[in-house]
């Protein structure tokens, strides 16, 4: 059945993306991957997306709906395969690890059943997502493209740590299985090259700005300043983006507790798996110099960064 769906237009080459998140979830990383998907569509590709059942920032009714949705013709160019994975209501590191393991195993198994010419993998903390995806893609004879946005396990462990040595082996194997590796800076490329002889595979493609404006509207600047309480006479330390486990937003909060200066403000804007815990920490610890706000629109992001110090 899935092979039949996948061959609706046999003239088109097909690329399959394995994503940790997809619509209706709206993580900031989608602003990186949407242009990539669109570029493949412009080249005449048909797109498959394999993604777990959504959980983040959606209602319980939506969660229940997508738990029973396994295939979706998203539009004329994109087929979405949703995989039922381990879910949780109350966050803990252990439950998050189980979620990552479940997503890695079950979504890559789905890849086995889908006909594809190319496989596009993203980095994410569960390195097995990239390892199993690259291994299966190679066995299928598909071209494997590995997009390295995060240097895992380097961003979590010291090279001398036991867990680093184990996980780094799987990262190396994912890099070995890949035909093309994309990363976003010279430093990240150097780090990957230190893991093995991958230099001839690696291309640096920096992430572009998510939204551009030709000039700032003075009235909107003033409106954004008031909404986010960023006074012109205060020093505004701003974090805007995903509030997850690896972002370590706690670092800002810890810093704020060391500073007894009323004219320095710490402003956190965004959402993610750690959002509720961060909000509760600000309240419980009565941190008057730390302020949380829900995610802003991409159109507003240049104004927020303009006002940030």
Short mmCIF file of C-alpha atoms in Angstrom, two decimals:
data_model
loop_
_atom_site.label_atom_id
_atom_site.label_comp_id
_atom_site.label_asym_id
_atom_site.label_seq_id
_atom_site.Cartn_x
_atom_site.Cartn_y
_atom_site.Cartn_z
CA UNK A 1 0.00 0.00 0.00
CA UNK A 2 2.71 2.49 1.00
CA UNK A 3 4.84 1.61 -2.03
CA UNK A 4 1.79 2.27 -4.21
CA UNK A 5 1.22 5.64 -2.58
CA UNK A 6 4.88 6.45 -2.98
CA UNK A 7 4.84 5.75 -6.72
CA UNK A 8 1.94 8.04 -7.61
CA UNK A 9 4.25 9.73 -10.10
CA UNK A 10 7.02 7.37 -11.21
CA UNK A 11 8.71 10.13 -13.21
CA UNK A 12 9.70 12.01 -10.06
CA UNK A 13 12.71 11.33 -7.89
CA UNK A 14 11.81 10.94 -4.24
CA UNK A 15 13.55 12.19 -1.11
CA UNK A 16 12.52 11.11 2.39
CA UNK A 17 13.05 13.45 5.36
CA UNK A 18 13.18 12.02 8.88
CA UNK A 19 12.06 14.77 11.25
CA UNK A 20 11.67 14.84 15.02
CA UNK A 21 8.86 17.39 14.65
CA UNK A 22 6.43 18.37 11.93
CA UNK A 23 3.14 20.25 11.56
CA UNK A 24 1.08 20.93 13.70
CA UNK A 25 4.15 21.27 15.94
CA UNK A 26 6.04 24.48 15.15
CA UNK A 27 9.63 24.37 16.44
CA UNK A 28 11.99 27.05 15.21
CA UNK A 29 14.02 24.46 13.26
CA UNK A 30 11.20 24.30 10.68
CA UNK A 31 12.36 27.68 9.38
CA UNK A 32 15.63 25.98 8.44
CA UNK A 33 14.08 22.92 6.79
CA UNK A 34 11.12 24.48 4.95
CA UNK A 35 13.37 26.24 2.38
CA UNK A 36 15.25 22.96 1.85
CA UNK A 37 12.00 21.09 1.20
CA UNK A 38 10.83 23.81 -1.18
CA UNK A 39 14.12 23.69 -3.09
CA UNK A 40 13.66 19.94 -3.68
CA UNK A 41 10.09 20.51 -4.85
CA UNK A 42 11.37 23.12 -7.31
CA UNK A 43 13.86 20.53 -8.62
CA UNK A 44 10.92 18.21 -9.34
CA UNK A 45 11.23 15.85 -6.37
CA UNK A 46 8.38 14.18 -4.54
CA UNK A 47 8.75 14.54 -0.74
CA UNK A 48 8.16 11.91 1.94
CA UNK A 49 8.25 12.98 5.58
CA UNK A 50 8.51 10.43 8.39
CA UNK A 51 7.72 11.96 11.78
CA UNK A 52 6.46 10.81 15.20
CA UNK A 53 3.00 11.55 16.55
CA UNK A 54 2.99 15.23 17.61
CA UNK A 55 2.96 16.28 21.28
CA UNK A 56 4.32 19.81 21.63
CA UNK A 57 2.10 22.86 22.13
CA UNK A 58 -1.07 21.27 20.78
CA UNK A 59 -4.36 20.39 22.50
CA UNK A 60 -5.15 16.94 23.88
CA UNK A 61 -7.84 16.56 21.21
CA UNK A 62 -5.22 17.19 18.51
CA UNK A 63 -2.83 14.73 20.16
CA UNK A 64 -5.57 12.08 20.17
CA UNK A 65 -6.45 12.84 16.53
CA UNK A 66 -2.89 12.43 15.29
CA UNK A 67 -2.38 9.27 17.35
CA UNK A 68 -4.77 7.61 14.87
CA UNK A 69 -3.37 9.29 11.76
CA UNK A 70 -0.70 7.21 10.04
CA UNK A 71 -0.65 8.59 6.50
CA UNK A 72 -1.52 12.03 5.19
CA UNK A 73 -1.33 13.53 1.72
CA UNK A 74 -0.13 16.92 2.98
CA UNK A 75 -0.26 18.51 -0.48
CA UNK A 76 0.39 17.47 -4.06
CA UNK A 77 4.15 17.32 -3.41
CA UNK A 78 4.35 15.92 0.13
CA UNK A 79 3.30 12.64 1.77
CA UNK A 80 3.52 12.48 5.58
CA UNK A 81 3.94 9.19 7.45
CA UNK A 82 3.16 9.62 11.15
CA UNK A 83 4.55 6.97 13.47
CA UNK A 84 3.00 6.23 16.87
CA UNK A 85 5.82 6.55 19.41
CA UNK A 86 6.08 6.60 23.19
CA UNK A 87 4.27 9.63 24.65
CA UNK A 88 4.22 11.24 28.07
CA UNK A 89 2.20 13.91 29.89
CA UNK A 90 4.58 14.87 32.69
CA UNK A 91 8.16 15.68 31.72
CA UNK A 92 11.17 13.87 33.14
CA UNK A 93 14.61 13.19 31.67
CA UNK A 94 13.92 9.46 31.76
CA UNK A 95 10.63 9.84 29.86
CA UNK A 96 12.33 12.13 27.36
CA UNK A 97 15.01 9.48 26.80
CA UNK A 98 12.29 6.86 26.25
CA UNK A 99 10.60 9.17 23.76
CA UNK A 100 13.87 9.68 21.87
CA UNK A 101 14.57 5.94 21.77
CA UNK A 102 11.04 5.16 20.58
CA UNK A 103 11.17 7.82 17.86
CA UNK A 104 14.58 6.64 16.67
CA UNK A 105 13.58 2.98 16.46
CA UNK A 106 10.07 3.22 15.09
CA UNK A 107 10.55 6.01 12.56
CA UNK A 108 13.63 4.39 11.05
CA UNK A 109 11.72 1.11 10.77
CA UNK A 110 9.11 2.99 8.74
CA UNK A 111 11.90 4.06 6.38
CA UNK A 112 12.46 0.38 5.51
CA UNK A 113 8.96 0.20 3.99
CA UNK A 114 9.18 3.30 1.82
CA UNK A 115 10.71 3.48 -1.66
CA UNK A 116 13.04 6.46 -1.93
CA UNK A 117 16.01 7.71 -3.96
CA UNK A 118 17.48 9.88 -1.21
CA UNK A 119 17.27 10.10 2.58
CA UNK A 120 17.67 13.38 4.47
CA UNK A 121 18.65 13.05 8.14
CA UNK A 122 18.80 15.70 10.83
CA UNK A 123 20.83 15.67 14.03
CA UNK A 124 18.98 15.49 17.28
CA UNK A 125 20.00 14.26 20.74
CA UNK A 126 19.01 10.65 20.02
CA UNK A 127 22.01 9.86 17.82
CA UNK A 128 20.41 6.52 16.93
CA UNK A 129 17.92 8.45 14.77
CA UNK A 130 20.77 9.41 12.43
CA UNK A 131 22.65 6.11 12.87
CA UNK A 132 19.72 3.79 12.11
CA UNK A 133 18.40 6.11 9.40
CA UNK A 134 21.79 6.22 7.64
CA UNK A 135 22.24 2.45 7.98
CA UNK A 136 18.82 1.68 6.48
CA UNK A 137 19.24 4.32 3.75
CA UNK A 138 22.57 2.79 2.74
CA UNK A 139 21.08 -0.72 2.63
CA UNK A 140 18.28 0.56 0.41
CA UNK A 141 20.84 2.02 -2.01
CA UNK A 142 19.56 5.56 -1.41
CA UNK A 143 21.79 8.60 -1.26
CA UNK A 144 22.14 9.62 2.41
CA UNK A 145 22.34 13.34 3.26
CA UNK A 146 23.16 14.14 6.90
CA UNK A 147 22.37 17.69 8.05
CA UNK A 148 24.40 18.37 11.22
CA UNK A 149 22.84 21.29 13.10
CA UNK A 150 23.94 20.07 16.56
CA UNK A 151 27.27 18.51 17.53
CA UNK A 152 26.00 15.54 19.52
CA UNK A 153 27.36 14.08 21.80
CA UNK A 154 29.92 16.93 21.99
CA UNK A 155 27.24 19.33 23.26
CA UNK A 156 26.39 17.10 26.25
CA UNK A 157 29.49 15.21 27.37
CA UNK A 158 33.24 15.67 27.74
CA UNK A 159 35.37 13.52 25.39
CA UNK A 160 36.73 11.69 28.46
CA UNK A 161 33.22 10.67 29.61
CA UNK A 162 32.14 7.05 29.22
CA UNK A 163 28.82 8.04 27.59
CA UNK A 164 30.64 10.27 25.10
CA UNK A 165 32.83 7.39 23.94
CA UNK A 166 29.81 5.12 23.40
CA UNK A 167 27.61 7.67 21.62
CA UNK A 168 30.45 9.10 19.56
CA UNK A 169 30.97 5.65 18.00
CA UNK A 170 27.44 5.79 16.62
CA UNK A 171 27.92 9.38 15.43
CA UNK A 172 31.03 8.26 13.54
CA UNK A 173 29.11 5.39 11.94
CA UNK A 174 26.32 7.77 10.87
CA UNK A 175 28.96 10.02 9.29
CA UNK A 176 30.58 7.02 7.57
CA UNK A 177 27.21 5.87 6.16
CA UNK A 178 26.43 9.31 4.77
CA UNK A 179 27.18 10.29 1.16
CA UNK A 180 26.95 14.00 1.90
CA UNK A 181 27.28 15.89 5.18
CA UNK A 182 26.03 19.45 5.64
CA UNK A 183 26.98 21.60 8.61
CA UNK A 184 26.70 25.29 9.39
CA UNK A 185 30.14 26.63 10.39
CA UNK A 186 33.89 26.10 10.01
CA UNK A 187 34.20 25.19 13.70
CA UNK A 188 31.53 22.49 13.37
CA UNK A 189 33.22 21.15 10.25
CA UNK A 190 36.55 20.93 12.10
CA UNK A 191 34.90 19.05 14.95
CA UNK A 192 33.39 16.53 12.52
CA UNK A 193 36.69 16.13 10.68
CA UNK A 194 38.38 15.26 13.98
CA UNK A 195 36.06 12.26 14.24
CA UNK A 196 37.39 10.67 11.05
CA UNK A 197 38.21 11.09 7.39
CA UNK A 198 34.99 12.87 6.40
CA UNK A 199 36.39 16.12 5.00
CA UNK A 200 35.61 15.31 1.37
CA UNK A 201 31.93 14.76 2.27
CA UNK A 202 31.35 17.91 4.34
CA UNK A 203 29.86 21.12 2.97
CA UNK A 204 29.29 24.28 5.00
CA UNK A 205 25.89 25.85 4.36
CA UNK A 206 25.09 28.45 7.06
CA UNK A 207 21.48 28.88 8.10
CA UNK A 208 20.12 32.06 6.56
CA UNK A 209 18.04 34.66 8.40
CA UNK A 210 14.53 33.42 9.00
CA UNK A 211 12.98 36.78 8.20
CA UNK A 212 14.35 39.95 6.61
CA UNK A 213 13.11 43.53 6.62
CA UNK A 214 14.34 46.43 4.51
CA UNK A 215 13.92 49.01 7.28
CA UNK A 216 12.53 49.16 10.82
CA UNK A 217 9.14 50.66 11.52
CA UNK A 218 9.58 53.07 14.45
CA UNK A 219 6.03 52.53 15.70
CA UNK A 220 6.44 48.75 15.69
CA UNK A 221 9.78 49.01 17.49
CA UNK A 222 8.05 50.99 20.24
CA UNK A 223 5.18 48.47 20.40
CA UNK A 224 7.58 45.51 20.68
CA UNK A 225 9.63 47.36 23.32
CA UNK A 226 6.52 47.85 25.47
CA UNK A 227 5.18 44.32 24.96
CA UNK A 228 8.43 42.65 26.02
CA UNK A 229 9.26 45.24 28.66
CA UNK A 230 12.62 46.09 27.05
CA UNK A 231 13.24 49.60 28.31
CA UNK A 232 15.59 51.93 26.46
CA UNK A 233 17.28 52.64 29.81
CA UNK A 234 17.82 48.95 30.69
CA UNK A 235 20.32 46.35 29.50
CA UNK A 236 18.25 43.59 27.88
CA UNK A 237 19.63 40.05 27.78
CA UNK A 238 17.35 38.12 25.41
CA UNK A 239 16.96 34.43 24.57
CA UNK A 240 14.41 33.68 21.83
CA UNK A 241 13.92 30.15 20.55
CA UNK A 242 13.37 26.58 21.63
CA UNK A 243 13.27 26.00 25.39
CA UNK A 244 14.39 22.39 25.44
CA UNK A 245 16.76 20.23 27.41
CA UNK A 246 19.89 20.99 25.39
CA UNK A 247 19.41 24.76 25.21
CA UNK A 248 20.20 25.06 28.94
CA UNK A 249 18.06 28.16 29.52
CA UNK A 250 18.75 27.58 33.22
CA UNK A 251 22.15 29.15 32.57
CA UNK A 252 20.45 32.54 32.07
CA UNK A 253 18.42 32.10 35.23
CA UNK A 254 21.49 31.12 37.24
CA UNK A 255 23.31 34.20 35.90
CA UNK A 256 20.39 36.46 36.82
CA UNK A 257 20.66 35.33 40.46
CA UNK A 258 24.28 36.46 40.59
CA UNK A 259 23.47 39.98 39.38
CA UNK A 260 21.97 42.55 41.71
CA UNK A 261 21.40 45.28 39.12
CA UNK A 262 17.80 46.46 38.58
CA UNK A 263 18.65 47.89 35.15
CA UNK A 264 19.66 44.46 33.76
CA UNK A 265 16.75 42.34 32.51
CA UNK A 266 16.74 38.72 31.37
CA UNK A 267 14.01 38.04 28.80
CA UNK A 268 13.10 34.52 27.66
CA UNK A 269 10.83 34.12 24.62
CA UNK A 270 9.79 30.76 23.23
CA UNK A 271 8.41 27.30 23.85
CA UNK A 272 9.56 23.70 24.16
CA UNK A 273 9.73 20.66 26.43
CA UNK A 274 11.23 22.68 29.32
CA UNK A 275 8.92 25.70 29.03
CA UNK A 276 6.63 24.90 31.99
CA UNK A 277 9.54 24.04 34.26
CA UNK A 278 11.32 27.31 33.40
CA UNK A 279 8.14 29.34 34.02
CA UNK A 280 7.63 27.60 37.37
CA UNK A 281 11.25 28.20 38.35
CA UNK A 282 10.93 31.94 37.67
CA UNK A 283 7.80 32.06 39.85
CA UNK A 284 9.00 29.75 42.63
CA UNK A 285 12.32 31.57 43.01
CA UNK A 286 10.68 35.00 42.76
CA UNK A 287 13.09 36.20 40.08
CA UNK A 288 11.93 39.75 39.41
CA UNK A 289 14.64 40.41 36.82
CA UNK A 290 13.67 37.40 34.62
CA UNK A 291 10.63 37.61 32.35
CA UNK A 292 9.07 34.86 30.22
CA UNK A 293 6.96 35.45 27.08
CA UNK A 294 5.30 33.01 24.63
CA UNK A 295 6.81 32.54 21.15
CA UNK A 296 6.86 35.57 18.88
CA UNK A 297 6.13 35.53 15.16
CA UNK A 298 9.04 35.36 12.72
CA UNK A 299 7.99 38.78 11.37
CA UNK A 300 8.67 40.23 14.82
CA UNK A 301 12.04 38.53 15.37
CA UNK A 302 14.18 41.26 13.70
CA UNK A 303 12.60 43.83 16.02
CA UNK A 304 13.27 41.71 19.11
CA UNK A 305 16.92 41.25 18.15
CA UNK A 306 17.22 44.95 17.33
CA UNK A 307 16.11 45.86 20.87
CA UNK A 308 18.27 43.21 22.57
CA UNK A 309 21.66 44.18 24.02
#
